[in-house]
mmCIF file of C-alpha atoms and ligand atoms in Angstrom:
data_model
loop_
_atom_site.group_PDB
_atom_site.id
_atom_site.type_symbol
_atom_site.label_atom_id
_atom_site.label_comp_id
_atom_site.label_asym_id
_atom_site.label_seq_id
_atom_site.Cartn_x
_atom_site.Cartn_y
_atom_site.Cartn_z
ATOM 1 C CA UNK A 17 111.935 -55.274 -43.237
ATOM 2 C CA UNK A 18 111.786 -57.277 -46.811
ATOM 3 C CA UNK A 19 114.793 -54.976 -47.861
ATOM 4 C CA UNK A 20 116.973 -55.924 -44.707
ATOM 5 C CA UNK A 21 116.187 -59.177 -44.977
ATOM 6 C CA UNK A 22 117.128 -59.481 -48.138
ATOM 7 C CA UNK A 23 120.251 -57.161 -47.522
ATOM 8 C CA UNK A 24 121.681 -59.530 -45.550
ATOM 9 C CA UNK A 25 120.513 -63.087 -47.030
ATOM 10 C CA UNK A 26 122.738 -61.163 -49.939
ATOM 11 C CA UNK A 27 126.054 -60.572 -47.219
ATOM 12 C CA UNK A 28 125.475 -64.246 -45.936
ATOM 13 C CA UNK A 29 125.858 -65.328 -49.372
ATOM 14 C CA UNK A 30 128.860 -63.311 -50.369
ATOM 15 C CA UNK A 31 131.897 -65.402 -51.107
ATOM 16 C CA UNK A 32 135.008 -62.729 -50.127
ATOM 17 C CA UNK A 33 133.215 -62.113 -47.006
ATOM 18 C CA UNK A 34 132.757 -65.217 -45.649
ATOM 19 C CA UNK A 35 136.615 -66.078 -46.845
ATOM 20 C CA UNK A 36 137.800 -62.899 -45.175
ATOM 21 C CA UNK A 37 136.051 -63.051 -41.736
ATOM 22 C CA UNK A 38 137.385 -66.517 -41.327
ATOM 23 C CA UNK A 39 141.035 -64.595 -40.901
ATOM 24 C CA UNK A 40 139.075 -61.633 -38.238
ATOM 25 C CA UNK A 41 138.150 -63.939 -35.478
ATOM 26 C CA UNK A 42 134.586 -63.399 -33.683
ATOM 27 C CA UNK A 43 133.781 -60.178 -34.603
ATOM 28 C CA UNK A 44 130.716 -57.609 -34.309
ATOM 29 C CA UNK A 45 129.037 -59.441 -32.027
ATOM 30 C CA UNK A 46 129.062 -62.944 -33.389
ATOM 31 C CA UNK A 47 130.651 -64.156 -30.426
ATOM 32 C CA UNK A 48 127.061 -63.853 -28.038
ATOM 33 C CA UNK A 49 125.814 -66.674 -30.884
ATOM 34 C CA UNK A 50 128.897 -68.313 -31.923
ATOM 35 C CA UNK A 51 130.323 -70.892 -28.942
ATOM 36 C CA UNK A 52 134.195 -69.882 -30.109
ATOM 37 C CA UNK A 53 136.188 -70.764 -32.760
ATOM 38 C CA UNK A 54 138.003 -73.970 -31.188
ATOM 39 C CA UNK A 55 136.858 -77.783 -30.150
ATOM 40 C CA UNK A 56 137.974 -76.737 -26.599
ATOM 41 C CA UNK A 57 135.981 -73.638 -26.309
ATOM 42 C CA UNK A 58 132.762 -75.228 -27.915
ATOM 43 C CA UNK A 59 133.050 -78.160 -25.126
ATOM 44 C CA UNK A 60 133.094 -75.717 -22.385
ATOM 45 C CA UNK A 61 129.961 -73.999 -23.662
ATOM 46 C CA UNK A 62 128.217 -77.356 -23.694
ATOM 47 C CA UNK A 63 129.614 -78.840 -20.600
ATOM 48 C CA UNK A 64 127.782 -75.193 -19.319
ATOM 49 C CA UNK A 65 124.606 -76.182 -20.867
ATOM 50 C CA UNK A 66 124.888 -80.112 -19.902
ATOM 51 C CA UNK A 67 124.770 -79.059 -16.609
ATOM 52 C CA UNK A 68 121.926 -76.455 -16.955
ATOM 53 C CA UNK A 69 119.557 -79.998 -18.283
ATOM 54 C CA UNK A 70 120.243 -79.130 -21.990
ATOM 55 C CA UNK A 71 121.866 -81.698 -24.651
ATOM 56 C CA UNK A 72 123.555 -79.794 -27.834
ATOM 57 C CA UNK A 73 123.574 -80.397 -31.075
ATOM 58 C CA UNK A 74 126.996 -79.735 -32.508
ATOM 59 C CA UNK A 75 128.035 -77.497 -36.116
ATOM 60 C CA UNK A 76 131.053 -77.192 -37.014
ATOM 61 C CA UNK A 77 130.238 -74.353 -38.807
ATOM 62 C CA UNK A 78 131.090 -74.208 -42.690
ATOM 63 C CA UNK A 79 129.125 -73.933 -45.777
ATOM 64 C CA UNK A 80 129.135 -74.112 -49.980
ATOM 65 C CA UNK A 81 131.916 -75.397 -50.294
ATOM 66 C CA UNK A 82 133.771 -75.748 -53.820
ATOM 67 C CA UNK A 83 137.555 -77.127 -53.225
ATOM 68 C CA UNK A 84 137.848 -81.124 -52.117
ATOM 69 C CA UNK A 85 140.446 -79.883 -50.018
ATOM 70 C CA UNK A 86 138.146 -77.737 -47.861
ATOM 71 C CA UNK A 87 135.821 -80.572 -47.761
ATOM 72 C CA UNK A 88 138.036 -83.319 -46.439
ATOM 73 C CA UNK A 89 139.257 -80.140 -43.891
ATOM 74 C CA UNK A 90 135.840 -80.351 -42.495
ATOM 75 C CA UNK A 91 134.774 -83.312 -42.508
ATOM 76 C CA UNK A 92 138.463 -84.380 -40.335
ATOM 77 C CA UNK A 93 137.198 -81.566 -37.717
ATOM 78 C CA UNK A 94 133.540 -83.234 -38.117
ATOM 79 C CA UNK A 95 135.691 -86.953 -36.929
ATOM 80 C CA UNK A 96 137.245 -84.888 -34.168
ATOM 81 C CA UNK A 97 134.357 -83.363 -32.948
ATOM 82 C CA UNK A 98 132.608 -86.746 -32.389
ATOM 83 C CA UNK A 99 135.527 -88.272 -31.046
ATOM 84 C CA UNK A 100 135.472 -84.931 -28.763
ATOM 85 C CA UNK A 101 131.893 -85.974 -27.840
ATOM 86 C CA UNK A 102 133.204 -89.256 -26.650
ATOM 87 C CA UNK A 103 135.942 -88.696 -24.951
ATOM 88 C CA UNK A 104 134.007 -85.559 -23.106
ATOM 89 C CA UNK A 105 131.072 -87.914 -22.452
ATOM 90 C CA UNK A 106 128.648 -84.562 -22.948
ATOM 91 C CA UNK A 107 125.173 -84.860 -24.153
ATOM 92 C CA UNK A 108 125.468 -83.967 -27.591
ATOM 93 C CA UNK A 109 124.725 -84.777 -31.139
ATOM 94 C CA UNK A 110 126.080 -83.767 -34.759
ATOM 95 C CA UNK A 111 124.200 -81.064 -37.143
ATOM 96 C CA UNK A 112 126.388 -80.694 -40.378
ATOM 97 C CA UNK A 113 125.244 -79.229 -44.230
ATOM 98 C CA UNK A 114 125.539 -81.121 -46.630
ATOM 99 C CA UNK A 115 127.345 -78.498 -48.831
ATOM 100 C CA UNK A 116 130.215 -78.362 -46.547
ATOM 101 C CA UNK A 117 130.929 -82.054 -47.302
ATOM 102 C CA UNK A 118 131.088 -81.361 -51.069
ATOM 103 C CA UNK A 119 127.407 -81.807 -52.258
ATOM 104 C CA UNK A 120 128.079 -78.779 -54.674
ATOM 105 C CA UNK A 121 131.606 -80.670 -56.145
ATOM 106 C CA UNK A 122 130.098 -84.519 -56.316
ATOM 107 C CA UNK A 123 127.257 -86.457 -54.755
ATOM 108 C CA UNK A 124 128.883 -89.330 -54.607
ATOM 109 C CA UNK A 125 132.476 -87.447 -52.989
ATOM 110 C CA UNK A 126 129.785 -86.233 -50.674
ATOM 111 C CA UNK A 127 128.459 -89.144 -49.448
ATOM 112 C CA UNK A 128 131.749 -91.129 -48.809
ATOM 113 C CA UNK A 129 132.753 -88.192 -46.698
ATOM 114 C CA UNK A 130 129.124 -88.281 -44.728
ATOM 115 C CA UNK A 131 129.558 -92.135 -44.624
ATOM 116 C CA UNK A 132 132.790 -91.865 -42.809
ATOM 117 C CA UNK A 133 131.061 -89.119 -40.336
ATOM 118 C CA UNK A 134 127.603 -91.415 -39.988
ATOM 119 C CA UNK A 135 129.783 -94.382 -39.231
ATOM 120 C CA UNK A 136 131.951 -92.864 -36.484
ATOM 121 C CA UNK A 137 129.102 -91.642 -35.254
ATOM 122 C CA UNK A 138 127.433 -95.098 -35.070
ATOM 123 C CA UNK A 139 130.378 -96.494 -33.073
ATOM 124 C CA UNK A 140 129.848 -93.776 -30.380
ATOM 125 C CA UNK A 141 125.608 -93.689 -30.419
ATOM 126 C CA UNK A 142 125.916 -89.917 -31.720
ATOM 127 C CA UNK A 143 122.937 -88.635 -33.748
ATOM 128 C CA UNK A 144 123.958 -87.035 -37.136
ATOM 129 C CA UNK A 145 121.438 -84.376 -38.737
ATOM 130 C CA UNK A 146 122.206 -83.260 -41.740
ATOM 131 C CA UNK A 147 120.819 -79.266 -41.918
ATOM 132 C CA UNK A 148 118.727 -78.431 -45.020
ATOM 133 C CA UNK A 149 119.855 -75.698 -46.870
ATOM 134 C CA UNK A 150 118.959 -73.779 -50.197
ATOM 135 C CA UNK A 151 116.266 -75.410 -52.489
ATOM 136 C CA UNK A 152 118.743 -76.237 -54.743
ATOM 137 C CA UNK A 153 120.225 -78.632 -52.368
ATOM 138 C CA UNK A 154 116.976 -80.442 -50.512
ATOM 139 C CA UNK A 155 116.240 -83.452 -53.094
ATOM 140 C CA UNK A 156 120.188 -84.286 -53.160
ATOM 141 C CA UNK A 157 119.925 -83.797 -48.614
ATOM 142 C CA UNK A 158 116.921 -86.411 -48.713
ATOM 143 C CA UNK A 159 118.659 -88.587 -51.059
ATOM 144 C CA UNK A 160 122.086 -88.659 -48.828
ATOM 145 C CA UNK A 161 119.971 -89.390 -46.412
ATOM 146 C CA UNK A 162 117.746 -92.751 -47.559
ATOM 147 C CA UNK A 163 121.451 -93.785 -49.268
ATOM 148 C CA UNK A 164 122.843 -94.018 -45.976
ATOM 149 C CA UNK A 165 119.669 -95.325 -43.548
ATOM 150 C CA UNK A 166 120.298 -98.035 -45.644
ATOM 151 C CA UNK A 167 123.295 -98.977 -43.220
ATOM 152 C CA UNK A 168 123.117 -97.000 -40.277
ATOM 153 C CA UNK A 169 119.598 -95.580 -38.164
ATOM 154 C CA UNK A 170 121.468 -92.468 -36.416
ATOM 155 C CA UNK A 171 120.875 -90.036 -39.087
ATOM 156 C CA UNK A 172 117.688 -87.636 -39.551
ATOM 157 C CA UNK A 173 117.179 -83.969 -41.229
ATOM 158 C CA UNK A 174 115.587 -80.795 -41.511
ATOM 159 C CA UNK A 175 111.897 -80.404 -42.765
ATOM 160 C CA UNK A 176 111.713 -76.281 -43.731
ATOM 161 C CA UNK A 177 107.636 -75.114 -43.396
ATOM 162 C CA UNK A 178 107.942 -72.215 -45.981
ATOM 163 C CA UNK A 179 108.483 -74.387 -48.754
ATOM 164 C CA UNK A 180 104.501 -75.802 -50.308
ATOM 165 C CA UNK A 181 106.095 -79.788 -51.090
ATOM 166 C CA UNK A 182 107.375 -79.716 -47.290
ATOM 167 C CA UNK A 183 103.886 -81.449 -46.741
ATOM 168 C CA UNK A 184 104.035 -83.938 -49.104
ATOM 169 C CA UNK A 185 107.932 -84.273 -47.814
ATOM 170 C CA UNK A 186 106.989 -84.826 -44.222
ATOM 171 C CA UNK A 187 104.498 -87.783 -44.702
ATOM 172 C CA UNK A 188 107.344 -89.330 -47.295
ATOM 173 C CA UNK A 189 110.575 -88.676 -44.483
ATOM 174 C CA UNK A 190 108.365 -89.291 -41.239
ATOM 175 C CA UNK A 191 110.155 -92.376 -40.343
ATOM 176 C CA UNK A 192 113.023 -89.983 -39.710
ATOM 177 C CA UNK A 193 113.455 -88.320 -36.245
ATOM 178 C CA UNK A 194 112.962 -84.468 -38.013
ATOM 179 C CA UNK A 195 113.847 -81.253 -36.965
ATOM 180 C CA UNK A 196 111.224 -78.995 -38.370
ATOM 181 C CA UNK A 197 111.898 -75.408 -38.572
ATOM 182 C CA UNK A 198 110.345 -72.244 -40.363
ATOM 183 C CA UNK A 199 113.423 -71.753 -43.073
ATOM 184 C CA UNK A 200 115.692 -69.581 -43.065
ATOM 185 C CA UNK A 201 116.549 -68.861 -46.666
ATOM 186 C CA UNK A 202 115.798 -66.583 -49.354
ATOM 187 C CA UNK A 203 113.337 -68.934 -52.080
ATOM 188 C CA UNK A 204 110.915 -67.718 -54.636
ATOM 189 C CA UNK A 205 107.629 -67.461 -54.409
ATOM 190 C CA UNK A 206 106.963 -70.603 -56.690
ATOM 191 C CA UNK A 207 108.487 -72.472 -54.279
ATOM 192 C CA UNK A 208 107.568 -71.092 -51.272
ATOM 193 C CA UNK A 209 105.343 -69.663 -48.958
ATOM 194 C CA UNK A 210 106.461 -65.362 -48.006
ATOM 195 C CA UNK A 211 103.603 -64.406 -45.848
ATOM 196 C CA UNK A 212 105.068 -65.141 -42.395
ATOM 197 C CA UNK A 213 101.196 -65.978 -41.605
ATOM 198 C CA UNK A 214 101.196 -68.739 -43.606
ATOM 199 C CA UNK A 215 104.630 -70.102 -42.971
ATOM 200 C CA UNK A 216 103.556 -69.891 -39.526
ATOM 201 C CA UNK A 217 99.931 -72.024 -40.637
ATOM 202 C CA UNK A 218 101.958 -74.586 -42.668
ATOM 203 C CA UNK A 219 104.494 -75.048 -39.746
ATOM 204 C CA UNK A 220 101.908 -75.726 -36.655
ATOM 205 C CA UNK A 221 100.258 -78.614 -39.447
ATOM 206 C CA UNK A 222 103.830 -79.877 -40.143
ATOM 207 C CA UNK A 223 105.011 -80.315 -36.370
ATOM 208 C CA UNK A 224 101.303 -82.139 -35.425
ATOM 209 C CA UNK A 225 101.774 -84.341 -38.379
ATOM 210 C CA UNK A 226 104.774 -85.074 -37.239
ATOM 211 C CA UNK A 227 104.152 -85.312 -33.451
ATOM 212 C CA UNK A 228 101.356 -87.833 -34.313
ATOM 213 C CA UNK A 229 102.487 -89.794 -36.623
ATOM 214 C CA UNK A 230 106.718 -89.325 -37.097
ATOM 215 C CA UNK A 231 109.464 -90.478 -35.255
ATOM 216 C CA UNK A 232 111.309 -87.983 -32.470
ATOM 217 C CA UNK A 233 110.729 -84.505 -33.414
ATOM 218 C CA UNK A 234 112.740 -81.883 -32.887
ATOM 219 C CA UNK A 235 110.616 -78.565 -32.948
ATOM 220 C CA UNK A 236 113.261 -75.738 -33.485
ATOM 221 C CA UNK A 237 112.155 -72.563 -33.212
ATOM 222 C CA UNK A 238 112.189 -69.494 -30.997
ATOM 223 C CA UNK A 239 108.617 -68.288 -31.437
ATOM 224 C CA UNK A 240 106.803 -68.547 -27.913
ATOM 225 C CA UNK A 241 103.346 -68.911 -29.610
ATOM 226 C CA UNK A 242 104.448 -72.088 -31.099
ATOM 227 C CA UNK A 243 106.437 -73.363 -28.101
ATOM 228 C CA UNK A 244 102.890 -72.804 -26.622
ATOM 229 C CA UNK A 245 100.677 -74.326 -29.027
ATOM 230 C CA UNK A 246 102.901 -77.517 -28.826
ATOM 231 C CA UNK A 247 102.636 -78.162 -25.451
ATOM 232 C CA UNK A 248 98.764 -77.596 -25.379
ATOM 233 C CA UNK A 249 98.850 -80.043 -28.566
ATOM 234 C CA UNK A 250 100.831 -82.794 -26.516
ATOM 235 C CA UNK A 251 99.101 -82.602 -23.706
ATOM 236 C CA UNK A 252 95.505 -83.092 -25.420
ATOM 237 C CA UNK A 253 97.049 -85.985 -27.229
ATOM 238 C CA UNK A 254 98.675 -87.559 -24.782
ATOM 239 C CA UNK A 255 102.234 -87.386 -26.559
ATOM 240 C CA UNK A 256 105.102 -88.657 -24.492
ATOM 241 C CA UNK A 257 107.720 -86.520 -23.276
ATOM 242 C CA UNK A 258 110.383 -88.646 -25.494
ATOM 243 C CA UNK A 259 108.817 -88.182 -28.431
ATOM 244 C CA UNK A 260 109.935 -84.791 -28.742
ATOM 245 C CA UNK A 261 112.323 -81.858 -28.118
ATOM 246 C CA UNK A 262 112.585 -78.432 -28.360
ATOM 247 C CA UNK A 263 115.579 -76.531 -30.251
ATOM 248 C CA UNK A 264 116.834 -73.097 -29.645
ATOM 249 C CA UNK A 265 120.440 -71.493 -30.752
ATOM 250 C CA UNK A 266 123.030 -70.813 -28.470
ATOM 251 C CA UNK A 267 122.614 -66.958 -27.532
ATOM 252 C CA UNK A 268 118.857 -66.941 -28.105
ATOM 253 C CA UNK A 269 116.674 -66.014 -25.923
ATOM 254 C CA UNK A 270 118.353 -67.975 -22.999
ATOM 255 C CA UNK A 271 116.064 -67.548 -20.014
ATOM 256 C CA UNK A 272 113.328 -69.702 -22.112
ATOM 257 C CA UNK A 273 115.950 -72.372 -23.114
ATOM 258 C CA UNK A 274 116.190 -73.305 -19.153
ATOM 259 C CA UNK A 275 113.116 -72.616 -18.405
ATOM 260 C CA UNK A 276 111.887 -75.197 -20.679
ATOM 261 C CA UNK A 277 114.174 -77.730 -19.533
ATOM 262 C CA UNK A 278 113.275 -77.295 -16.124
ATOM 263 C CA UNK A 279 109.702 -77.793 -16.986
ATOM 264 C CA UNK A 280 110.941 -81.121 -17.442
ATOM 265 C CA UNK A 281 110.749 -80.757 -21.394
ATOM 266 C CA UNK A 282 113.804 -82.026 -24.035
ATOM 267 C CA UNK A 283 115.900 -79.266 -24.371
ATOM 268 C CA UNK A 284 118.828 -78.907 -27.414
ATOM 269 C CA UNK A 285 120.507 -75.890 -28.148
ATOM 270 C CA UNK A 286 122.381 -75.559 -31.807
ATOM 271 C CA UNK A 287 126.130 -75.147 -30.917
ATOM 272 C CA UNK A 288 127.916 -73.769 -33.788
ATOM 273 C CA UNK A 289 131.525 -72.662 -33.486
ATOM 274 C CA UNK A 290 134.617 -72.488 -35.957
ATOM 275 C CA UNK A 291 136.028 -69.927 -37.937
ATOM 276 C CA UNK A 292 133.366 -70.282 -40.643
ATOM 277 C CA UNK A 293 131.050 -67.864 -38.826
ATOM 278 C CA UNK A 294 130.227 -65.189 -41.093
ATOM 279 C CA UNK A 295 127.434 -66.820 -43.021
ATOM 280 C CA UNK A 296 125.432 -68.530 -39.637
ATOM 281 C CA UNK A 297 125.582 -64.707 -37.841
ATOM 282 C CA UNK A 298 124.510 -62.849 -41.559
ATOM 283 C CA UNK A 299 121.453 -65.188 -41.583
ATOM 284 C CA UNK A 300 120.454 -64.570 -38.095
ATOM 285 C CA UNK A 301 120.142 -60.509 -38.765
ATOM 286 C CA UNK A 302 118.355 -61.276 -41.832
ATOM 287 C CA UNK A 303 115.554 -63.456 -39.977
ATOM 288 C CA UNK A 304 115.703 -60.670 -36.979
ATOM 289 C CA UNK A 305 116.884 -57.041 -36.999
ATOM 290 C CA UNK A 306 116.807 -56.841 -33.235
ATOM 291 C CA UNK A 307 119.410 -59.390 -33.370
ATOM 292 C CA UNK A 308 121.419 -56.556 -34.365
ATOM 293 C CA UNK A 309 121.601 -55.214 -30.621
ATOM 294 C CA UNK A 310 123.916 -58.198 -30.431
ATOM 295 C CA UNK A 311 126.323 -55.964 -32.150
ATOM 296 C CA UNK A 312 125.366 -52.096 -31.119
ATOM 297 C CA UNK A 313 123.853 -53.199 -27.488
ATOM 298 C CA UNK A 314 120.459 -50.517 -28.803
ATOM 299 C CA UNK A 315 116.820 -51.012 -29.639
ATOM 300 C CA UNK A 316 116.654 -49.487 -33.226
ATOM 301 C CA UNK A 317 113.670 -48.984 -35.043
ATOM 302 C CA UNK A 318 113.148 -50.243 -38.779
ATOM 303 C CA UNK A 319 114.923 -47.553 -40.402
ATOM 304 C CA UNK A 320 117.772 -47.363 -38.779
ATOM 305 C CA UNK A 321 118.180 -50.952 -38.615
ATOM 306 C CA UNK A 322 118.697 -50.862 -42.347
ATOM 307 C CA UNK A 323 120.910 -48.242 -41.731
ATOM 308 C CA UNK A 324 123.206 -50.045 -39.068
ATOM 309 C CA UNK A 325 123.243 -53.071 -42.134
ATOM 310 C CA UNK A 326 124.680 -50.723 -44.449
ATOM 311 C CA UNK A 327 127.061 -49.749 -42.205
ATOM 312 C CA UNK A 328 128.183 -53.195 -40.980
ATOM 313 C CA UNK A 329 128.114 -53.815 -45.046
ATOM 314 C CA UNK A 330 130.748 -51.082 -45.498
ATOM 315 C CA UNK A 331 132.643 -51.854 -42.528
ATOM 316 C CA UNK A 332 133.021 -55.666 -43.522
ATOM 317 C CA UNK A 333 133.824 -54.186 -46.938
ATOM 318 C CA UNK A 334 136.101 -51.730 -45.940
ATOM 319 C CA UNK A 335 138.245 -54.323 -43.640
ATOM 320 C CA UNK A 336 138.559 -56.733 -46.667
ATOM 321 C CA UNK A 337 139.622 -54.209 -49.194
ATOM 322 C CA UNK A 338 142.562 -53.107 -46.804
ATOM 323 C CA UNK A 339 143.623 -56.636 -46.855
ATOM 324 C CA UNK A 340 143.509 -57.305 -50.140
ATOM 325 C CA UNK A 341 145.478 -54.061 -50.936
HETATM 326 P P1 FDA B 413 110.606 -66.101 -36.024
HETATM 327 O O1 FDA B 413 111.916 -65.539 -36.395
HETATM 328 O O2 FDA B 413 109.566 -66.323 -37.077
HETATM 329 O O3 FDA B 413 110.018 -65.283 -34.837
HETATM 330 C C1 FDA B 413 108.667 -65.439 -34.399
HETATM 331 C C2 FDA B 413 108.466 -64.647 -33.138
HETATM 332 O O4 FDA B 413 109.196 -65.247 -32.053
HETATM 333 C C3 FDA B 413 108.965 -63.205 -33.198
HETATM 334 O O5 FDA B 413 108.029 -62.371 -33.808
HETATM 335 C C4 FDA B 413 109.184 -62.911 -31.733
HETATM 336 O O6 FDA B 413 107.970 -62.620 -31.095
HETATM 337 C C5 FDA B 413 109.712 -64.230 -31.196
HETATM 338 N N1 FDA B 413 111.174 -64.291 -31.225
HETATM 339 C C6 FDA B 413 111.947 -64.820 -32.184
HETATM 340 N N2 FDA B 413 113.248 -64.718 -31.884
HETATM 341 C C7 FDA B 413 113.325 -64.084 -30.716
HETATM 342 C C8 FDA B 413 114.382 -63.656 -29.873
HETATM 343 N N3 FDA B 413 115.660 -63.864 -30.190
HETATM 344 N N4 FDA B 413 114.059 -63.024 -28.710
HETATM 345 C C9 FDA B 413 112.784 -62.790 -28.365
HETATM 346 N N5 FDA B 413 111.723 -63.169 -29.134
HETATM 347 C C10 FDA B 413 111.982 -63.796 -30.281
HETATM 348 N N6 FDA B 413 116.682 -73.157 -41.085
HETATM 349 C C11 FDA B 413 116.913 -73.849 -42.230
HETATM 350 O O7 FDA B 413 116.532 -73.400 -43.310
HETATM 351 N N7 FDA B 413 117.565 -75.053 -42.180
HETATM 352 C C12 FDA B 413 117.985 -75.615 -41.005
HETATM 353 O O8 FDA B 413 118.565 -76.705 -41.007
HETATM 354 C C13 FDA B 413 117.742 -74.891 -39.796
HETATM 355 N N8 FDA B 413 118.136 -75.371 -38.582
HETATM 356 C C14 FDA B 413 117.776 -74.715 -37.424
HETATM 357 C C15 FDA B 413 118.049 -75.262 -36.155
HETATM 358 C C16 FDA B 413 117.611 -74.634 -35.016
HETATM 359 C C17 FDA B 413 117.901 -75.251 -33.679
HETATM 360 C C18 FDA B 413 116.856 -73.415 -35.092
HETATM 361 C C19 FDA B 413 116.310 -72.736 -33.854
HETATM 362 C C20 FDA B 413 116.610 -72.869 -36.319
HETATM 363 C C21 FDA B 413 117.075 -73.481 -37.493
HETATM 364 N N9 FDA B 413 116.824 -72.908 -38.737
HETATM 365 C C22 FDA B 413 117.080 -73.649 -39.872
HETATM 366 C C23 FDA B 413 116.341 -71.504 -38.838
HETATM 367 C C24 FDA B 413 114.820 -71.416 -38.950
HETATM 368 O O9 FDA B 413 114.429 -71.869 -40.213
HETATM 369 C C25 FDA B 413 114.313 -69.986 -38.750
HETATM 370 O O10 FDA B 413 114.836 -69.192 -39.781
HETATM 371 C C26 FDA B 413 114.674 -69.349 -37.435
HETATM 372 O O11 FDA B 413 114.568 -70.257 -36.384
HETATM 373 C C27 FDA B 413 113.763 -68.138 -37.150
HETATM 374 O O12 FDA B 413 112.433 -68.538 -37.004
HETATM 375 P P2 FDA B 413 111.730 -68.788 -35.580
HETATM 376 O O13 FDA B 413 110.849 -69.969 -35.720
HETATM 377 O O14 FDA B 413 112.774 -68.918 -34.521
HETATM 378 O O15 FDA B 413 110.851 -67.539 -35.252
#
């Protein structure tokens, strides 16, 4: 499990990849997770949802980014996807990583870009989360952030439960509306917890924290058990329905997504679309083998699901060396 887990953490990180499947389209399956490639497509998956009781929460997908250029690319198609918001009047916010808006060439590059983004946003009464990535990047994330509450209240972030400061973090950010997930990247064990039993420990502590004492929480996970334990936990504490939401991703487990809404629960799914694909769908096989039926349509065991990663590996290999012969 470790090794495909780590196997493709490595692929979501791998520069000519994610450069060359931007040119593929969707490809091996990405497209059951991945609401298209264009503005229009994405607003027809969300209109879908809309109408199903679910709000969305919008990523233009795109990450660590090095050129300017590529950075004032996205964050145009960031302006036009909140102007798409508006125009579509659809229940939907922004999600957006920080590295894709040139946290990794200049804070202070990055923050004029986000300050453009948070402002549009403003005019239109559009949430903007900005996604926590790498450990690298968290400080700089929670330090865009207080720069820019200074001026505008629609912005929040990411609180990850694997890492040990998250708790100190979560009593520091908790006048933030939070999304508070498990984590999804590879970080060392000085850092972070690697026993899923005590990510799991840390994350039920960091969601009650922040259910009883936080702003809106956004609880974004797929795990039932949790889904569970929170609405037991509201219930006994007499939380408020509009305190909270849950978050799934788009292609996850789908017949819970509506059935939660239709419990009467706040429902957002994570709507990520655009061409910058590669590293999103490489993360979600690394936090799930079984994810791989999404490609092969099987139920593999362990083994061969390390297998079927090597052989996506070579495939994905194989396609880019053609092109670059
Ligand atoms: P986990 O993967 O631990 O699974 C627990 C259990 O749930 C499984 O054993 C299984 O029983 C069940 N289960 C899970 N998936 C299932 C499926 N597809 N079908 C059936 N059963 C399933 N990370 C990050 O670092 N920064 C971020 O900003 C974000 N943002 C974000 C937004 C949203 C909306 C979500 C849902 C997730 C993120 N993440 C994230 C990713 C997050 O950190 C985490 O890696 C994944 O959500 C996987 O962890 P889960 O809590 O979903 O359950």
């Amino acid at each position: 499990m470790g090794l495909t887990k780590d196997f493709f953490i490595m692929l979501s990180q791998n520069k000519a990849l994610n450069s060359g499947a931007k040119r593929w389209g969707l490809k091996l399956g990405a497209q059951s997770v991945v609401a298209g490639t264009n503005i229009e497509e994405m607003i027809a998956s969300v209109k879908e949802l809309n109408a199903q009781g679910i709000s969305a929460t919008i990523d233009n997908l795109g990450e660590f980014v090095f050129e300017e250029s590529e950075a004032l690319k996205a964050k145009e198609e960031i302006l036009n996807v909140i102007g798409a918001i508006h125009a579509h009047d659809i229940a939907a916010h922004i999600s957006l990583k920080p590295t894709q808006l040139g946290l990794d060439i200049d804070y202070d590059f990055c923050l004029d870009n986000l300050r453009e983004i948070v402002a549009k946003a403003h005019a239109y009464d559009v949430f903007v989360n900005f996604d926590t990535e790498d450990y690298g990047h968290l400080q700089p994330t929670f330090d865009l952030l207080d720069d820019l509450s200074k001026d505008y209240d629609n912005v929040g972030t990411v609180i990850q439960a694997y890492f040990y400061e998250s708790e100190r973090n979560i009593e520091k950010y908790k006048d933030y509306r939070l999304r508070i997930v498990k984590g999804a990247y590879k970080e060392p064990e000085d850092l972070a917890y690697q026993d899923k039993k005590e990510i799991d420990r840390n994350y039920i502590k960091l969601i009650e924290y922040h259910l009883l004492y936080g702003k809106f929480t956004s609880i974004a996970t797929h795990d039932h058990r949790v889904i569970d334990h929170v609405k037991r936990f509201v219930r006994e504490h007499n939380i408020p329905k509009d305190k909270f939401e849950f978050q799934m991703l788009y292609g996850f487990r789908r017949e819970l997504q509506i059935k939660l809404a239709q419990e009467g629960f706040n429902f957002c799914t994570y709507v990520p679309f655009g061409e910058d694909w590669f590293g999103y769908f490489m993360r979600r096989l690394a936090e799930r083998p079984q994810n791989l039926n999404l490609v092969t349509k099987q139920v593999f065991n362990k083994k061969t699901n390390t297998l079927i990663g090597v052989g996506v590996a070579a495939f994905l290999l194989g396609r880019l060396s053609k092109r670059n012969k």
